[in-house]
Each structure stands twice: as C-alpha cells, then as structure tokens.
Amino acid sequence: MNTKIHIDFENFTFQAKREFDAPVSLVWRAYTEKALLDQWWAPKPWKTETKNIDFRPNGKWVYDMVGPDGERHGAIQIFKEIVLKNTFQELMPLLMNREILMNLCLWQLGKIHSCKPRTEH
C-alpha cells in the first residue's frame, strides 16, 4: 500500500490517496458493506459496530465506535451522491452546526487500484 496525505488547514480540507493491490470491486465493497466496514473502519484497538446501513442517496450509515473498555461513540453518515463502484459522497453531521463532507473516488491504475477520499468541513 502507498499512501499520500495532504492537509489544507486554511480551507479545512483533508485529502488522502491510497493505492491498493486489490480489485476496485473489493475496495468498493469494503466501504459499502457492513460485514467488511466493521472489520477495518475503527482505529485499533477500537471496533466498529454497524447498526444499520442503507447505501442509497439520502440513506444513512448508523454505527458505534466501541473502545477496548466498552466506551461507545455513536455516529451517523448520510450518503449523498453515489456512482456505483466508482464514487460516493457522504455527509457527517457534527456538533455545533458543523458538518464533514467526504468524497470517495476509486479508479484502476494498471494492476493497482486507488482510493482518494477528500474531506471538507
């Protein structure tokens, strides 16, 4: 895996580019299917527990991040625009009238596949 990260503090954007040695279809599934998302979304030693995922425009992903001592933090992400197996945009409402907008784009680079999330708030 090869990862590049760019943070623009002035414009409140974060951009990461990661290359995977995996088919685009598998990387897409890792972002859109409960069983796969729950395996990797949380930073270790935390875990993700998806309560519901409705992967369609204006559908929601409702989940908890669960700490090693049982501490739980709930989150909701709202799927906006979706282009199957290529791109999706999701919105994460936050406290104090702030939101995070994430755009995910996948494309094939020869035998390597790239994932480029961009986050704004």
C-alpha positions as a printed NumPy array, in Angstrom:
array([[  0.   ,   0.   ,   0.   ],
       [  1.138,   3.503,  -0.828],
       [ -0.492,   6.443,   0.987],
       [ -0.182,  10.199,   0.418],
       [ -1.876,  12.759,   2.681],
       [ -2.453,  16.483,   2.156],
       [ -3.991,  18.768,   4.799],
       [ -5.066,  22.327,   3.955],
       [ -5.759,  23.995,   7.309],
       [ -6.74 ,  27.302,   5.722],
       [ -9.549,  25.739,   3.666],
       [-10.412,  22.988,   6.184],
       [ -9.724,  20.126,   3.763],
       [ -8.016,  16.783,   4.184],
       [ -7.072,  14.648,   1.204],
       [ -5.655,  11.132,   1.272],
       [ -4.655,   8.974,  -1.666],
       [ -4.027,   5.279,  -1.12 ],
       [ -3.139,   2.586,  -3.62 ],
       [ -4.335,  -0.983,  -3.003],
       [ -3.264,  -4.234,  -4.594],
       [ -6.914,  -5.305,  -4.844],
       [ -9.72 ,  -5.093,  -7.408],
       [-11.804,  -1.898,  -7.396],
       [-14.894,  -4.025,  -6.717],
       [-13.398,  -5.348,  -3.451],
       [-12.304,  -1.887,  -2.248],
       [-15.812,  -0.607,  -3.08 ],
       [-17.367,  -3.433,  -1.041],
       [-15.032,  -2.64 ,   1.883],
       [-16.556,   0.854,   2.011],
       [-20.182,  -0.117,   1.386],
       [-20.896,  -3.463,   3.098],
       [-21.494,  -3.804,   6.836],
       [-19.509,  -7.008,   7.348],
       [-16.412,  -5.535,   5.705],
       [-16.726,  -1.987,   7.108],
       [-16.926,  -3.313,  10.646],
       [-13.585,  -5.088,  10.165],
       [-11.492,  -2.004,   9.377],
       [-13.252,   1.353,   9.908],
       [-12.217,   1.958,  13.536],
       [ -8.594,   2.562,  14.527],
       [ -7.257,  -0.342,  16.584],
       [ -7.904,  -1.245,  19.384],
       [-11.382,   0.21 ,  18.747],
       [-14.065,  -1.641,  16.79 ],
       [-16.975,  -0.553,  14.617],
       [-20.491,  -1.914,  15.154],
       [-22.867,  -1.029,  12.334],
       [-26.467,  -0.735,  13.489],
       [-27.869,  -0.001,  10.031],
       [-26.541,   0.821,   6.577],
       [-28.838,   1.988,   3.783],
       [-26.475,   2.573,   0.864],
       [-28.501,   4.796,  -1.459],
       [-28.818,   8.566,  -1.915],
       [-30.046,  10.074,   1.379],
       [-29.665,   6.676,   3.068],
       [-27.799,   6.518,   6.374],
       [-24.991,   4.538,   7.918],
       [-25.596,   4.389,  11.691],
       [-22.779,   2.9  ,  13.752],
       [-20.924,   2.925,  17.058],
       [-17.196,   3.106,  17.611],
       [-16.528,   0.802,  20.574],
       [-13.407,   1.184,  22.716],
       [-11.483,  -1.639,  24.384],
       [-13.157,  -0.789,  27.726],
       [-16.658,  -0.731,  26.206],
       [-16.823,   3.049,  25.723],
       [-19.181,   3.839,  22.813],
       [-19.394,   6.803,  20.449],
       [-22.301,   6.846,  18.011],
       [-22.087,   8.296,  14.516],
       [-24.343,   8.828,  11.519],
       [-23.248,   9.384,   7.944],
       [-25.702,  10.333,   5.202],
       [-24.959,   9.105,   1.688],
       [-25.452,  11.827,  -0.892],
       [-24.319,  11.238,  -4.468],
       [-23.464,   7.636,  -5.477],
       [-21.926,   6.396,  -8.74 ],
       [-21.782,   2.621,  -8.33 ],
       [-18.311,   1.117,  -7.924],
       [-16.663,   4.481,  -8.589],
       [-17.644,   7.405,  -6.38 ],
       [-19.778,   8.329,  -3.419],
       [-20.239,  11.383,  -1.271],
       [-21.34 ,  11.261,   2.354],
       [-22.153,  13.874,   4.933],
       [-21.409,  13.501,   8.636],
       [-23.357,  15.933,  10.843],
       [-21.342,  17.122,  13.831],
       [-21.945,  19.163,  16.945],
       [-22.233,  22.941,  16.897],
       [-23.732,  23.118,  13.368],
       [-20.59 ,  21.764,  11.698],
       [-20.56 ,  19.048,   9.049],
       [-17.932,  16.911,   7.358],
       [-18.397,  16.136,   3.671],
       [-16.424,  13.154,   2.362],
       [-15.957,  12.311,  -1.314],
       [-14.565,   8.881,  -2.182],
       [-13.31 ,   8.099,  -5.698],
       [-11.92 ,   4.752,  -6.876],
       [-10.055,   4.05 , -10.092],
       [ -7.789,   1.422, -11.563],
       [ -4.077,   2.122, -12.119],
       [ -2.942,  -0.873, -14.13 ],
       [ -2.93 ,  -3.722, -11.626],
       [ -3.133,  -1.306,  -8.675],
       [ -6.355,   0.392,  -7.586],
       [ -6.51 ,   3.786,  -5.968],
       [ -8.786,   5.245,  -3.341],
       [ -8.907,   9.004,  -2.876],
       [-11.096,  10.276,  -0.025],
       [-11.436,  14.053,   0.279],
       [-12.953,  15.563,   3.393],
       [-14.189,  19.126,   3.919],
       [-15.81 ,  20.834,   6.889]])
